[in-house]
Tab-separated table of C-alpha atoms in Angstrom:
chain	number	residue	atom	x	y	z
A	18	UNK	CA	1.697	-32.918	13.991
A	19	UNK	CA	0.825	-36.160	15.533
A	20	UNK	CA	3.212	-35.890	18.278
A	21	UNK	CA	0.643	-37.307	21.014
A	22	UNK	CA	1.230	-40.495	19.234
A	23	UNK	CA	5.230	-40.903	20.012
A	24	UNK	CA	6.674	-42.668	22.845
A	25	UNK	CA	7.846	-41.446	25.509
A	26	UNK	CA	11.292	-42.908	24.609
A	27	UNK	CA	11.193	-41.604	21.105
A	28	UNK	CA	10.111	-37.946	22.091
A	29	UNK	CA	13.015	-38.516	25.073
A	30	UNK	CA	15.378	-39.217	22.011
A	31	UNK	CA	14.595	-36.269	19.479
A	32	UNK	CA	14.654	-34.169	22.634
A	33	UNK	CA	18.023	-35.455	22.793
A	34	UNK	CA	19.128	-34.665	19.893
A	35	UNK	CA	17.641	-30.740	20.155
A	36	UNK	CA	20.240	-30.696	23.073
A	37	UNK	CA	23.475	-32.466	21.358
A	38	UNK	CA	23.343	-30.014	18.765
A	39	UNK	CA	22.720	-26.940	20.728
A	40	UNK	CA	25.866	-28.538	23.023
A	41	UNK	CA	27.652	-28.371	19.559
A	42	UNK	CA	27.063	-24.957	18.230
A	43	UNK	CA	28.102	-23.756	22.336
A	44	UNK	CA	31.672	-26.120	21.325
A	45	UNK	CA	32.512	-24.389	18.199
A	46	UNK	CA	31.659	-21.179	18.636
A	47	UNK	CA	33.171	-20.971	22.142
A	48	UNK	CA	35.761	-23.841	22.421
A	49	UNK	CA	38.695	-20.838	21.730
A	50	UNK	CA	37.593	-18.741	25.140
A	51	UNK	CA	36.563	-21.410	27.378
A	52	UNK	CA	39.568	-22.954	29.906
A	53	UNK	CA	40.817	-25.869	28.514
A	54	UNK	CA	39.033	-28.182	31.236
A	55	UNK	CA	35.457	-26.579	30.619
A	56	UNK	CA	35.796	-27.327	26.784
A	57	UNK	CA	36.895	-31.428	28.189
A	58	UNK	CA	33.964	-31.331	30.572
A	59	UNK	CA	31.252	-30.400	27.381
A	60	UNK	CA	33.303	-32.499	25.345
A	61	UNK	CA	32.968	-35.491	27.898
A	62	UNK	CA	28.999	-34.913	27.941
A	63	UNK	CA	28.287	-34.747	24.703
A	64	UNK	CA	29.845	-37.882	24.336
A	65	UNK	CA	28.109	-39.266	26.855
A	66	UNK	CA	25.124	-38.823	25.458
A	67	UNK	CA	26.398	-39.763	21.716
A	68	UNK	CA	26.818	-42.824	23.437
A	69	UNK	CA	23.159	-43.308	25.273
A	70	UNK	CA	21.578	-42.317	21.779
A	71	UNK	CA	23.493	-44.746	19.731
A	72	UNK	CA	22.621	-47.716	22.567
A	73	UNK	CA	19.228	-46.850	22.346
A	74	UNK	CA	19.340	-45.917	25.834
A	75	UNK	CA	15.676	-45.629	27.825
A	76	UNK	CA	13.921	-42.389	28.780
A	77	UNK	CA	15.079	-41.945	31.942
A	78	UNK	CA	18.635	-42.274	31.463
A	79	UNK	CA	18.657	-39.808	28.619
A	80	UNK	CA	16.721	-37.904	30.898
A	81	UNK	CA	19.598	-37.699	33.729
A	82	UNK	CA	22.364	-37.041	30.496
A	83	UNK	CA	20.382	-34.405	29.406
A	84	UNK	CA	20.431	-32.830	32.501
A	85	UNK	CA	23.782	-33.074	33.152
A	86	UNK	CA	24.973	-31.989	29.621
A	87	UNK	CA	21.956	-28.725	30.523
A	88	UNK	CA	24.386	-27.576	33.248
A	89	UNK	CA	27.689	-27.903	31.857
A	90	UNK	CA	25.719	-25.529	29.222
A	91	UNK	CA	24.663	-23.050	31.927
A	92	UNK	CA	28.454	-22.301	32.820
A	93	UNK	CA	29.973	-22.405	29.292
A	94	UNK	CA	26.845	-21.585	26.968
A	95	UNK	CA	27.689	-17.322	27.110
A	96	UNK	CA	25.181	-15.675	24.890
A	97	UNK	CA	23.989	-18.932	22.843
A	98	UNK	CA	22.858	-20.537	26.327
A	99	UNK	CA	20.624	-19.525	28.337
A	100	UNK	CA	18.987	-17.137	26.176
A	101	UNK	CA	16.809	-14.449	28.069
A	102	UNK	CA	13.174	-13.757	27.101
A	103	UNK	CA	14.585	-10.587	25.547
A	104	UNK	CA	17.430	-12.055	23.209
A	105	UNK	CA	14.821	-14.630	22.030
A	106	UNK	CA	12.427	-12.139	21.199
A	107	UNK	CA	14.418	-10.416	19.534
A	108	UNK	CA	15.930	-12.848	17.620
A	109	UNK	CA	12.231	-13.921	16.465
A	110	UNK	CA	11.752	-10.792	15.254
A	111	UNK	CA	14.824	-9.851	13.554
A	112	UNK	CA	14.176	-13.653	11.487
A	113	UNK	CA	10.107	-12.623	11.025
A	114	UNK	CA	11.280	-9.602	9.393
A	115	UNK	CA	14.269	-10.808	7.069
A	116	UNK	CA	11.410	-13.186	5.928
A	117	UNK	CA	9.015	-10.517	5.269
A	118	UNK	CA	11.306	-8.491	3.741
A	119	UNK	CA	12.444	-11.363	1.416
A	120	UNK	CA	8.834	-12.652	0.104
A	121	UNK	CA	8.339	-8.602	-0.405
A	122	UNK	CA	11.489	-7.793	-2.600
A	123	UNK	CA	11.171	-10.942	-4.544
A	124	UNK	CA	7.578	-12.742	-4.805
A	125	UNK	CA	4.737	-10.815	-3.385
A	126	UNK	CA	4.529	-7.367	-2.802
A	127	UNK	CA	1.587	-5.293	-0.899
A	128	UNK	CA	0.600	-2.414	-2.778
A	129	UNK	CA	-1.682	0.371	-1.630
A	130	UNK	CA	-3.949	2.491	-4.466
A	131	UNK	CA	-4.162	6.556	-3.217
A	132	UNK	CA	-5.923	7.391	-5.838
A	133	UNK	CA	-9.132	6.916	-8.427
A	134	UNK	CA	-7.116	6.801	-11.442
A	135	UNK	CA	-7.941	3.298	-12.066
A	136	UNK	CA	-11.422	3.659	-10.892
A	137	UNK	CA	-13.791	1.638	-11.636
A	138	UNK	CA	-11.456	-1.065	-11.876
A	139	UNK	CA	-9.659	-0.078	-8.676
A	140	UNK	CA	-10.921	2.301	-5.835
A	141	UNK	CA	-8.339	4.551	-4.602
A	142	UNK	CA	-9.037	7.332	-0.965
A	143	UNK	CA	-13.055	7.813	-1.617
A	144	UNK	CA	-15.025	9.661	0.344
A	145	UNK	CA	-18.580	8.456	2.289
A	146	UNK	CA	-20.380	11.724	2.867
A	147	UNK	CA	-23.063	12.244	5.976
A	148	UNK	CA	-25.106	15.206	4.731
A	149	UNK	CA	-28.061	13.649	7.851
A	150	UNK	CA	-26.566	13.550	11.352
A	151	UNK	CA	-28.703	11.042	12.025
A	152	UNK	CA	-27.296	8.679	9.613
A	153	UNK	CA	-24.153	9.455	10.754
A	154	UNK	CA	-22.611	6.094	12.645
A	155	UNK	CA	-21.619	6.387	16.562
A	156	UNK	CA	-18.683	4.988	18.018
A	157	UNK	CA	-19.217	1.346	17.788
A	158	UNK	CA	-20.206	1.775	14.101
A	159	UNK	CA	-16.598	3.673	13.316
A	160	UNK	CA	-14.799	1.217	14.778
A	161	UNK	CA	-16.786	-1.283	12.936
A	162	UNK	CA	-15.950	0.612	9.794
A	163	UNK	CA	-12.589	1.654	10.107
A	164	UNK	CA	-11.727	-2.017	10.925
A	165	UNK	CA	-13.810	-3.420	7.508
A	166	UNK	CA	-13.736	-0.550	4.915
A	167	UNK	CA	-10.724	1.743	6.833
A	168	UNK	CA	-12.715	4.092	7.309
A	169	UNK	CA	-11.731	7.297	9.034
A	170	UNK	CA	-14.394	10.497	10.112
A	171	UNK	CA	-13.115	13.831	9.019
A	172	UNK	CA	-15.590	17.114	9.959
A	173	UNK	CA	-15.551	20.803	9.657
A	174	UNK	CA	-17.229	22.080	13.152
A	175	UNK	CA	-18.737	25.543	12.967
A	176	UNK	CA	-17.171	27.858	15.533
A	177	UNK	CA	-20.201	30.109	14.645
A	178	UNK	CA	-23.131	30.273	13.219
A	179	UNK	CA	-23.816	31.975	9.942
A	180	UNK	CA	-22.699	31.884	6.238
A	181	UNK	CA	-19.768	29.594	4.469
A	182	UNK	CA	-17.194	31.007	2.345
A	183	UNK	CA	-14.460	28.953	0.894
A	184	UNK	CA	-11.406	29.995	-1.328
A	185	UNK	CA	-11.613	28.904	-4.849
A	186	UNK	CA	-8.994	29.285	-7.780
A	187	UNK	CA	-10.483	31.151	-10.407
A	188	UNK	CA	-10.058	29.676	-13.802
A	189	UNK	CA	-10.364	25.910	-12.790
A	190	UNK	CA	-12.628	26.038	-9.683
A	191	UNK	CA	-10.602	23.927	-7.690
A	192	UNK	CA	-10.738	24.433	-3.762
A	193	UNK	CA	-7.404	25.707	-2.463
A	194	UNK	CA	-5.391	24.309	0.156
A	195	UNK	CA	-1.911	24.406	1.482
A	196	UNK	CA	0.724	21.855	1.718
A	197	UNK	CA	1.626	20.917	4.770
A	198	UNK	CA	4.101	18.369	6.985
A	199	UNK	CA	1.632	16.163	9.307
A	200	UNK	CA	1.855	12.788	10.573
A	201	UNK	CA	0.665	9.030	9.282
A	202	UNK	CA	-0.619	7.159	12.501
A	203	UNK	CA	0.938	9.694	14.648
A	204	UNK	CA	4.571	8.837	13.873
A	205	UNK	CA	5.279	8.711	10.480
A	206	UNK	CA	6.281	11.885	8.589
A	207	UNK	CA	3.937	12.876	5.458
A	208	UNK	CA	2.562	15.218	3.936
A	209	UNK	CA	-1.040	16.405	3.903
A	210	UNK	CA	-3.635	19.208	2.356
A	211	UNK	CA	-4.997	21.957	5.145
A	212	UNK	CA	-8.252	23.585	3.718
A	213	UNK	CA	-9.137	26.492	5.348
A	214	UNK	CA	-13.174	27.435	5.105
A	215	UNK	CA	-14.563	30.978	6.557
A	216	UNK	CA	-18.044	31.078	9.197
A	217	UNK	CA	-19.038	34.020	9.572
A	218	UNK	CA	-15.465	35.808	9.272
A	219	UNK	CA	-14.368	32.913	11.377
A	220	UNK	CA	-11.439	29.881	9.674
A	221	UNK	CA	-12.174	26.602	10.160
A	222	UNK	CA	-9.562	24.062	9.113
A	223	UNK	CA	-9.427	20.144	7.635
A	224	UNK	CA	-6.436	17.815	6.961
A	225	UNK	CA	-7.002	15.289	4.675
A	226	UNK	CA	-3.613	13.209	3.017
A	227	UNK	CA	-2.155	14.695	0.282
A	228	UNK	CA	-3.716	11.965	-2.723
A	229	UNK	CA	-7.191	12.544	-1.488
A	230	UNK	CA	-9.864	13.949	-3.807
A	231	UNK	CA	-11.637	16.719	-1.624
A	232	UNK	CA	-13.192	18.326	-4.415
A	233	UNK	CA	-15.027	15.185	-5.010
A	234	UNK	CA	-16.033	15.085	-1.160
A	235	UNK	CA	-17.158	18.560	-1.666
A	236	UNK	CA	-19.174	18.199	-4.663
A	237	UNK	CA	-21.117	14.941	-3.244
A	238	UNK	CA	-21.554	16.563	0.129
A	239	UNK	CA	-23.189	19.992	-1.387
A	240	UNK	CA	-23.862	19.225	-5.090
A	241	UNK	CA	-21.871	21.831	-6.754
A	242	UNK	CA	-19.004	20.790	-8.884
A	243	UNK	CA	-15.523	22.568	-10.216
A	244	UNK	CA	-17.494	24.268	-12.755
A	245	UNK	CA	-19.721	26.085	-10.795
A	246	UNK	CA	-17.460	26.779	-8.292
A	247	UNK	CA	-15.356	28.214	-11.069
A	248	UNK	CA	-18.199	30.743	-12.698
A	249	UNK	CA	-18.895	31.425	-9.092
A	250	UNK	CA	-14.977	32.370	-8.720
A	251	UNK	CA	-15.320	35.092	-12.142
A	252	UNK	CA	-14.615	38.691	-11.919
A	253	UNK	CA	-13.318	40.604	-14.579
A	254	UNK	CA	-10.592	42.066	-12.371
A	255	UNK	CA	-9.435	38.624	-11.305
A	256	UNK	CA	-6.840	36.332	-13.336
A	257	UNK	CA	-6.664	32.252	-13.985
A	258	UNK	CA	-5.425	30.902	-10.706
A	259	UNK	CA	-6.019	33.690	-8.401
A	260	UNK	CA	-8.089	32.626	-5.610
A	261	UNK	CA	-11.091	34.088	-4.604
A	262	UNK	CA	-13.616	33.379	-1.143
A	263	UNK	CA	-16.779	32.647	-2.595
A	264	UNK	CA	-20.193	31.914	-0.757
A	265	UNK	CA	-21.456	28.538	-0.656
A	266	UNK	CA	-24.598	27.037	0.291
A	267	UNK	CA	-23.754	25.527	3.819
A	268	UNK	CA	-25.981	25.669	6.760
A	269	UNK	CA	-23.584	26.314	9.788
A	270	UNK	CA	-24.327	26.366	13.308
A	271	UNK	CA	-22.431	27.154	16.402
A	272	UNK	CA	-20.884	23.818	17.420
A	273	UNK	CA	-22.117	21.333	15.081
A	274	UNK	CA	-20.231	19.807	11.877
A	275	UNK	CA	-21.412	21.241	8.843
A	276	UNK	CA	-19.271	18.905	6.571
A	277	UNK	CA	-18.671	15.491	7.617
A	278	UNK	CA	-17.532	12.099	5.666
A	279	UNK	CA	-15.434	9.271	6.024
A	280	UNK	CA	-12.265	8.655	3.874
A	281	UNK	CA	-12.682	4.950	2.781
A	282	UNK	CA	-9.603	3.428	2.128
A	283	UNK	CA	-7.725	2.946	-1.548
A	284	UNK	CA	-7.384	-0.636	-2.363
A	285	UNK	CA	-4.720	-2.898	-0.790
A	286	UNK	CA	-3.525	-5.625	-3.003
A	287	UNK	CA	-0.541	-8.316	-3.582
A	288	UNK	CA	1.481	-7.253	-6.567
A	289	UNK	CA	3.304	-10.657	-8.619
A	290	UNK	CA	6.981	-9.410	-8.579
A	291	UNK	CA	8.073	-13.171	-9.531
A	292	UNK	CA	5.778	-13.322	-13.454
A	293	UNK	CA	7.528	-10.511	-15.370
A	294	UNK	CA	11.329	-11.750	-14.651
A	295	UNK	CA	10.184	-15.185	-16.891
A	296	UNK	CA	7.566	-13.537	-18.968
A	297	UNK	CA	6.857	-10.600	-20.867
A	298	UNK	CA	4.192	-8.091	-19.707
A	299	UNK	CA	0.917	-8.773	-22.007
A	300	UNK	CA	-0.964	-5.633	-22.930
A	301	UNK	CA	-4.296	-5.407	-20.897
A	302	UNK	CA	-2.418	-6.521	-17.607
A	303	UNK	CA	-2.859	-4.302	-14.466
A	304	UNK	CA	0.789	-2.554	-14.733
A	305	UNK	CA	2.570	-1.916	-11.227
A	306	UNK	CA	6.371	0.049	-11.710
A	307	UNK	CA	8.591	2.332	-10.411
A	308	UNK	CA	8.832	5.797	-11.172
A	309	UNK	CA	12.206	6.340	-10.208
A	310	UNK	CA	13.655	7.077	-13.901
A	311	UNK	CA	10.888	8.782	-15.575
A	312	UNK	CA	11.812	12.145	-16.937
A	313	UNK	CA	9.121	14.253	-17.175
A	314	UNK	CA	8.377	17.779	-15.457
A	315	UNK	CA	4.640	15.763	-14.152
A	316	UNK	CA	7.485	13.764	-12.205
A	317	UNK	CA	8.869	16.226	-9.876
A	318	UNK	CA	7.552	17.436	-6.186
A	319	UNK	CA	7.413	20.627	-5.296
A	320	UNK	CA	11.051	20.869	-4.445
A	321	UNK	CA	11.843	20.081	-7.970
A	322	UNK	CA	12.918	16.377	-6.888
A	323	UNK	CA	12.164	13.311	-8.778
A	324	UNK	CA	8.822	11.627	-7.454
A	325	UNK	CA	10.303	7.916	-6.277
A	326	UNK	CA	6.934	5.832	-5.811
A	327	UNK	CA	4.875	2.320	-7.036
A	328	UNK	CA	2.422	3.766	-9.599
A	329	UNK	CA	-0.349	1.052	-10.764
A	330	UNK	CA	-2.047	1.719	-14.401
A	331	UNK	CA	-2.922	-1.268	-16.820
A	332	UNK	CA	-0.266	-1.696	-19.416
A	333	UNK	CA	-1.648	-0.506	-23.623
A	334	UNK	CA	1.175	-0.654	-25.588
A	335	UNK	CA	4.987	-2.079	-25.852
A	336	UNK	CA	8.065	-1.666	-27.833
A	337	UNK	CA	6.933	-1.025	-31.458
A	338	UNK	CA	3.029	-0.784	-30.837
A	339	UNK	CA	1.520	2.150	-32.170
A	340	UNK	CA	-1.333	4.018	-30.213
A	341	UNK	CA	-4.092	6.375	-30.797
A	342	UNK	CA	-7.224	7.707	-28.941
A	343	UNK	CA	-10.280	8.629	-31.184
A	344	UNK	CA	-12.043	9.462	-28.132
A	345	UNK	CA	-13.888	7.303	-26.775
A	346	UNK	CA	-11.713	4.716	-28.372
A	347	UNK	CA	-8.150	3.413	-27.949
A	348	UNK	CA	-6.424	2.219	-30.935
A	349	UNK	CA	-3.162	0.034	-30.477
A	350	UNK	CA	-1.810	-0.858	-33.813
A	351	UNK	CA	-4.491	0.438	-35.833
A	352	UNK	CA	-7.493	-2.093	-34.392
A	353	UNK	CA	-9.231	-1.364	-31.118
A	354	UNK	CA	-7.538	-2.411	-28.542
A	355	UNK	CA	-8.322	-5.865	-26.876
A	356	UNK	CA	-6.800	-7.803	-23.796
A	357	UNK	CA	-8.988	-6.213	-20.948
A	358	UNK	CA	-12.546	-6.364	-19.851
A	359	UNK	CA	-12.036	-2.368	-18.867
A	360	UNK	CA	-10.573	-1.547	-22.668
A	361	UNK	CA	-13.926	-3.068	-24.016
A	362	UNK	CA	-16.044	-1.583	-21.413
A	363	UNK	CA	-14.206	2.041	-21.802
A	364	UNK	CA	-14.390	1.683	-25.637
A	365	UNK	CA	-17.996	0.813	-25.025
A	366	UNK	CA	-18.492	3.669	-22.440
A	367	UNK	CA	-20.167	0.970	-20.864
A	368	UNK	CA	-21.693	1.044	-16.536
A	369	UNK	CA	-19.131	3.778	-15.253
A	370	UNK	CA	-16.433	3.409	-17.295
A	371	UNK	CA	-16.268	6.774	-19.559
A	372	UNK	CA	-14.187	5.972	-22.866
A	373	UNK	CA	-10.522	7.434	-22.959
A	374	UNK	CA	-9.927	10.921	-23.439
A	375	UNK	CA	-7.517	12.701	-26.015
A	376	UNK	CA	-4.597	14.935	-23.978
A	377	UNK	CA	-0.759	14.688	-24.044
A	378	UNK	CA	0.986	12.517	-26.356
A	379	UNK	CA	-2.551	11.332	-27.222
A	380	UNK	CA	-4.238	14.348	-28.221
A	381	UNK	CA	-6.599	14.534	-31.125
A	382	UNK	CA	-4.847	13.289	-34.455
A	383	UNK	CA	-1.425	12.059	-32.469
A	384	UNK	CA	0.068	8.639	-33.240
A	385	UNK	CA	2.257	7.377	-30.629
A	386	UNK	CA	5.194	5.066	-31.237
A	387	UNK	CA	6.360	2.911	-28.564
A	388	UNK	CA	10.245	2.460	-28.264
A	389	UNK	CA	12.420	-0.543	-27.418
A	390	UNK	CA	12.988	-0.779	-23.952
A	391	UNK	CA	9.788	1.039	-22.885
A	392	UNK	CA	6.241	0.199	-21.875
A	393	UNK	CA	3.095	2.351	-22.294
A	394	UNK	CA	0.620	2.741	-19.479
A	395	UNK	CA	-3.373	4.293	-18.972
A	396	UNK	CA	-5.639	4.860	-16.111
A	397	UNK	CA	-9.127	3.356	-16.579
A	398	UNK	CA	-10.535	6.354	-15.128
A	399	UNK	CA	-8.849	8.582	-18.139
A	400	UNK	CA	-10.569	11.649	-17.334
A	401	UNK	CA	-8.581	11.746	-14.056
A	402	UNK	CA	-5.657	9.936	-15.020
A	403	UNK	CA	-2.151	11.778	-14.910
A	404	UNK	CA	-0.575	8.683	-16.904
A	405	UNK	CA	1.467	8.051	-19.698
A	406	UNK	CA	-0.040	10.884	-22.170
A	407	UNK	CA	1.470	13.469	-19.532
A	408	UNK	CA	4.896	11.939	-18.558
A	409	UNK	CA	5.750	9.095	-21.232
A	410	UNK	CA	7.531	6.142	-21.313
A	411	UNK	CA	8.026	3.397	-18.296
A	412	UNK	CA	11.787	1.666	-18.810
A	413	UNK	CA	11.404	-1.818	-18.697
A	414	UNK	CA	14.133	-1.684	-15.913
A	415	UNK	CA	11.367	0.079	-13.865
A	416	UNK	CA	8.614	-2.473	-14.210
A	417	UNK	CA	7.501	-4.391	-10.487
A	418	UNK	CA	5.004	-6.589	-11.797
A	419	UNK	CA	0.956	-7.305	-12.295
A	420	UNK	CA	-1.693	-7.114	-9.548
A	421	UNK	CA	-2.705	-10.406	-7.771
A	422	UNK	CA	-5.512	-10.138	-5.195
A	423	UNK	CA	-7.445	-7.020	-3.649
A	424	UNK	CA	-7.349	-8.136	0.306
A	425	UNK	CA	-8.481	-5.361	1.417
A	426	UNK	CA	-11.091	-3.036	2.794
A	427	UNK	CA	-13.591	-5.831	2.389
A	428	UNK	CA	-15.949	-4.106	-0.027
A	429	UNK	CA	-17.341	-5.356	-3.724
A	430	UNK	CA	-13.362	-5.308	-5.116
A	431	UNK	CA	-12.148	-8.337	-3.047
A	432	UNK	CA	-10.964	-11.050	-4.148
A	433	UNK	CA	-8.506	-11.792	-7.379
A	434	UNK	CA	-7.333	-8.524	-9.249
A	435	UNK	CA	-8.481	-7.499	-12.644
């Protein structure tokens, strides 16, 4: 740090000794392929400058040793000497990410949150929607927001102009989509949703990634909600699920974007994977595990294979405790439960926190027993929440550990974890 402060002679010497023991490594990893009288020549030159060292020779002899010993190097060195740009690039790298990968696996984890099942707590993918054009930001205000919030513009652009029909599921008045393989940053391999909307006879699609909430995108961009889409989508001739086009009020015109938002970001935040292998989980903790041996049919993908991902929920209950919703309320053995500022504030109903809701293993009446060996976990945002009530049990075996610090976008959530 203070290095401006050395000697010449005493920088000359640790420079030195940087040299002797690269001149060592070259001797014992290469001593059994070099001809004998290369191996006495690097022998003879380390020595030599053993010897300057331990005389406490001055800077500009060690200077000449060192260059002498440098090339003796250059002829017997191989790969550890010279190194080209390349092999010490890559050798930085290859250390940078055995690092990374270390602090990951054992002390700090990242951890990304897709969606708004711990909402208000946590924000997962939410959508900003520009219903005035003229609000909506140009190019140096996108980059500006994708950079702070990670923001990123999706629009629908009319190909004509005229009415807007979209295909609804009757029954539940969700919007349909399709499934289908797209790309994360160009390159990586995901999945996504494809909505398909109608102009005047004419499809229009929109990819959006497979956690996002569209229908909430929809409903803030046009006001109408599941449940009117839904008595919109009734027919007597038409049965729960089918899907129906339906007319919505959407003013489309030839060429313009006649539904745009951005999709802000979930919350990124460093997950403690050190606490929970010296102490037990305490109930009211933010709850990050794998999902890897959770039996449940809520577990599968579409191909029928188990779902393998970090799910974060805030822990309720552990081996022994006894749970029970009286909606709004959450019971753990028999008391309301305590530990978190979001079980007081859901029990409360309190700002936008709206009470826990009775479904699953917690429906009305039910009294839930945890076993040995298994955790219990809730969504703050239990109204849209597939948690615990619909799949069960976490094994302790599967728990990561508790949320430490929201770095990212920058918005009202960061700073420490809650």
């Amino acid at each position: 740090m203070f290095g401006f402060l050395k000697s010449q002679e005493k920088k000359m010497r640790e420079n030195a000794a940087n040299w002797l023991e690269l001149a060592e490594k070259v001797y014992h990893f290469r001593r059994d392929v070099l001809p004998a009288a290369q191996v006495a020549e690097l022998q003879g030159q380390i020595a030599g400058l053993q010897a300057l060292l331990k005389e406490k020779a001055g800077a500009e002899r060690l200077k000449l040793a060192i260059e002498r010993l440098e090339e003796v190097l250059r002829r017997t060195g191989g790969a550890i000497y010279p190194k080209t740009a390349l092999v010490e690039n890559v050798e930085f790298f290859l250390v940078a990410a055995l690092v990374i990968l270390g602090i990951r696996t054992y002390f700090v984890q990242p951890f990304k949150i897709p969606t708004n099942s711990m909402w208000p707590t946590y924000n997962g993918m939410t959508a900003e929607v520009w219903r005035n054009p003229a609000e909506r930001p140009g190019a140096l205000g996108r980059v500006g927001r994708f950079l702070a919030f990670g923001a990123q513009r999706r629009e629908m652009v009319a190909p004509d102009t005229g009415p807007v029909t979209i295909p609804v599921r009757a029954g539940d008045g969700r919007i349909y989509f399709e499934a289908k393989p797209g790309r994360k940053w160009l390159v990586i391999p995901t999945t996504v949703r494809e909505y398909t909307f109608f102009v005047n006879g004419h499809p229009v699609q929109l990819r959006v990634p497979l956690d996002f909430d569209f229908d909430q995108a929809f409903h803030d961009a046009t006001g109408i909600d599941a449940a009117q889409l839904a008595w919109r989508a009734m027919a007597p001739s038409v049965g729960l699920g089918a899907v129906r086009e339906i007319p919505v009020d959407l003013k489309a015109v030839k060429g313009e974007p006649f539904l745009a938002f951005d999709i802000i970001t979930g919350d990124q935040l460093f997950v403690d994977r050190v606490t929970y292998h010296f102490a037990r989980p305490k109930v009211g903790q933010g709850f990050v595990f794998r999902t890897d041996h959770i039996d449940s049919p809520h577990m599968r993908d579409q191909a029928g294979n188990q779902v393998e991902q970090y799910y974060i929920k805030r822990l309720v209950g552990g081996p022994g405790d006894k749970l029970e919703i009286r909606s709004p309320m959450l019971y753990r053995n028999g008391e309301p439960i305590s530990g978190s500022d979001a079980f007081r504030a859901n029990n409360r109903r309190e700002g936008r926190y709206r009470g826990y809701a009775n479904s699953g293993l917690l429906s009305t009446g039910e009294v839930l027993t945890v076993p040995e060996e298994k955790f219990f976990a809730l969504g703050d945002n239990s109204y849209n929440s597939l948690d615990g009530r619909f799949w069960g049990f976490v094994p302790a075996k599967d728990v990561v550990g508790r949320p430490l610090f929201v770095y990212y976008p920058f918005t009202s959530h960061w700073g420490p974890a809650r």
